[in-house]
Tab-separated table of C-alpha atoms in Angstrom:
chain	number	residue	atom	x	y	z
A	1	MET	CA	175.793	-52.912	-167.452
A	2	HIS	CA	173.920	-54.386	-165.063
A	3	VAL	CA	171.317	-58.017	-164.990
A	4	GLN	CA	168.385	-56.049	-164.329
A	5	ASP	CA	169.212	-54.308	-167.484
A	6	LEU	CA	168.401	-56.576	-170.244
A	7	ALA	CA	164.861	-56.104	-170.000
A	8	ALA	CA	165.505	-52.106	-170.911
A	9	LEU	CA	166.179	-53.308	-174.193
A	10	GLU	CA	163.591	-53.174	-177.174
A	11	GLY	CA	161.501	-56.119	-177.361
A	12	PHE	CA	163.150	-58.153	-174.260
A	13	LYS	CA	161.196	-60.067	-172.454
A	14	THR	CA	161.951	-60.942	-168.684
A	15	GLU	CA	160.944	-64.709	-167.698
A	16	HIS	CA	162.954	-64.606	-163.980
A	17	CYS	CA	165.276	-61.857	-163.047
A	18	GLU	CA	167.992	-63.411	-160.106
A	19	LEU	CA	170.508	-61.126	-158.641
A	20	GLU	CA	169.878	-57.858	-161.210
A	21	ASN	CA	172.649	-56.125	-159.374
A	22	LEU	CA	175.015	-58.105	-161.027
A	23	GLU	CA	177.727	-56.796	-163.395
A	24	ILE	CA	177.144	-57.942	-166.732
A	25	THR	CA	180.948	-57.462	-168.359
A	26	ASP	CA	180.415	-58.972	-171.511
A	27	ALA	CA	178.382	-61.719	-173.643
A	28	TYR	CA	178.611	-64.985	-176.009
A	29	CYS	CA	176.606	-65.814	-179.029
A	30	GLY	CA	176.713	-69.829	-179.081
A	31	ASP	CA	174.025	-72.575	-179.507
A	32	LEU	CA	176.781	-75.241	-179.516
A	33	LEU	CA	177.208	-76.151	-174.921
A	34	SER	CA	179.913	-77.185	-175.449
A	35	ASP	CA	181.946	-74.716	-177.142
A	36	VAL	CA	180.258	-71.769	-174.797
A	37	MET	CA	181.498	-74.225	-171.862
A	38	GLY	CA	184.270	-73.709	-173.212
A	39	ASN	CA	184.030	-69.862	-174.195
A	40	ALA	CA	181.671	-68.054	-172.975
A	41	PRO	CA	183.434	-65.304	-170.189
A	42	SER	CA	182.673	-65.074	-166.903
A	43	GLY	CA	180.335	-62.659	-165.999
A	44	SER	CA	178.467	-62.625	-168.964
A	45	VAL	CA	174.939	-63.541	-170.966
A	46	LEU	CA	174.709	-66.054	-173.213
A	47	VAL	CA	172.206	-64.869	-176.898
A	48	THR	CA	171.125	-68.383	-177.550
A	49	ILE	CA	168.377	-70.750	-179.443
A	50	GLN	CA	169.112	-73.497	-177.255
A	51	ALA	CA	165.135	-73.114	-175.157
A	52	HIS	CA	165.968	-75.692	-172.108
A	53	LYS	CA	167.413	-77.129	-169.363
A	54	ASN	CA	171.234	-78.435	-170.170
A	55	THR	CA	172.142	-74.211	-171.256
A	56	VAL	CA	171.052	-73.761	-167.418
A	57	ALA	CA	173.826	-75.772	-166.042
A	58	VAL	CA	176.722	-74.359	-168.658
A	59	ALA	CA	175.794	-71.211	-167.723
A	60	SER	CA	176.405	-71.952	-164.322
A	61	LEU	CA	179.307	-74.046	-164.421
A	62	ALA	CA	180.614	-70.742	-166.618
A	63	GLY	CA	179.929	-67.997	-164.557
A	64	ILE	CA	177.083	-67.040	-167.079
A	65	ARG	CA	174.614	-64.150	-164.840
A	66	ALA	CA	171.329	-64.098	-167.877
A	67	LEU	CA	170.471	-66.120	-171.141
A	68	VAL	CA	168.489	-64.605	-173.556
A	69	ILE	CA	166.565	-66.552	-175.304
A	70	CYS	CA	166.049	-65.510	-179.334
A	71	ASN	CA	163.634	-65.703	-182.422
A	72	ASN	CA	160.490	-66.294	-180.122
A	73	ARG	CA	161.363	-68.889	-178.577
A	74	SER	CA	159.528	-69.892	-175.606
A	75	VAL	CA	161.024	-70.855	-172.677
A	76	PRO	CA	159.542	-75.078	-170.689
A	77	PRO	CA	158.935	-74.742	-167.171
A	78	ASP	CA	162.396	-77.221	-165.744
A	79	MET	CA	164.066	-74.154	-168.089
A	80	LEU	CA	162.426	-72.179	-165.407
A	81	GLU	CA	163.570	-73.792	-162.920
A	82	ALA	CA	166.756	-74.857	-162.843
A	83	ALA	CA	167.610	-70.392	-163.197
A	84	LYS	CA	165.377	-70.174	-159.608
A	85	GLU	CA	167.692	-73.290	-158.876
A	86	GLU	CA	170.475	-71.858	-160.094
A	87	GLY	CA	170.136	-68.143	-160.186
A	88	ILE	CA	170.426	-67.142	-163.550
A	89	SER	CA	168.289	-64.816	-164.892
A	90	ILE	CA	166.746	-65.586	-168.639
A	91	PHE	CA	164.811	-63.675	-170.964
A	92	THR	CA	163.598	-63.315	-173.883
A	93	THR	CA	163.311	-61.428	-177.536
A	94	LYS	CA	161.576	-62.612	-181.075
A	95	ASP	CA	165.100	-61.428	-182.256
A	96	THR	CA	168.070	-63.430	-183.593
A	97	GLN	CA	170.266	-64.026	-182.311
A	98	PHE	CA	171.921	-61.366	-184.441
A	99	GLY	CA	169.543	-58.437	-183.084
A	100	ALA	CA	169.999	-59.174	-180.217
A	101	SER	CA	173.744	-59.545	-179.897
A	102	CYS	CA	173.586	-56.487	-181.639
A	103	LYS	CA	171.068	-54.969	-179.286
A	104	ILE	CA	173.526	-55.832	-175.938
A	105	ALA	CA	177.153	-55.364	-177.792
A	106	LYS	CA	175.856	-51.136	-177.496
A	107	ALA	CA	173.828	-51.609	-174.182
A	108	LEU	CA	177.550	-52.647	-173.177
A	109	GLY	CA	179.215	-49.538	-174.770
A	110	ARG	CA	180.790	-52.657	-177.306
A	111	LEU	CA	180.394	-50.680	-180.887
A	112	ASP	CA	183.474	-52.185	-181.580
A	113	ALA	CA	182.488	-55.674	-180.834
A	114	GLY	CA	185.112	-57.733	-182.509
A	115	THR	CA	187.447	-56.404	-183.259
A	116	PRO	CA	190.520	-56.945	-181.582
């Protein structure tokens, strides 16, 4: 799937879409940013509730291409500005992290998500 495909997922709202044709190959769900930095696969989308500019910095370091901010949290202006500077796309949803992750797994064709 590509970054722009996240916008088509039910309940996802585009806050900022950068480099929309970049391929997303995986997803990672987490709120502990040190864990995300050490374990999120490059080329992935991060599903989180962490709506602040440090999340963008971690995404940039980890090679994450897009963020999905869950639980109807708003994106503050400084986070949006950081995302524009770093080329990271941001989407929001009222879904829980589990619900958003399920939609992304289906879009990635990863109905086997979590299976080694």
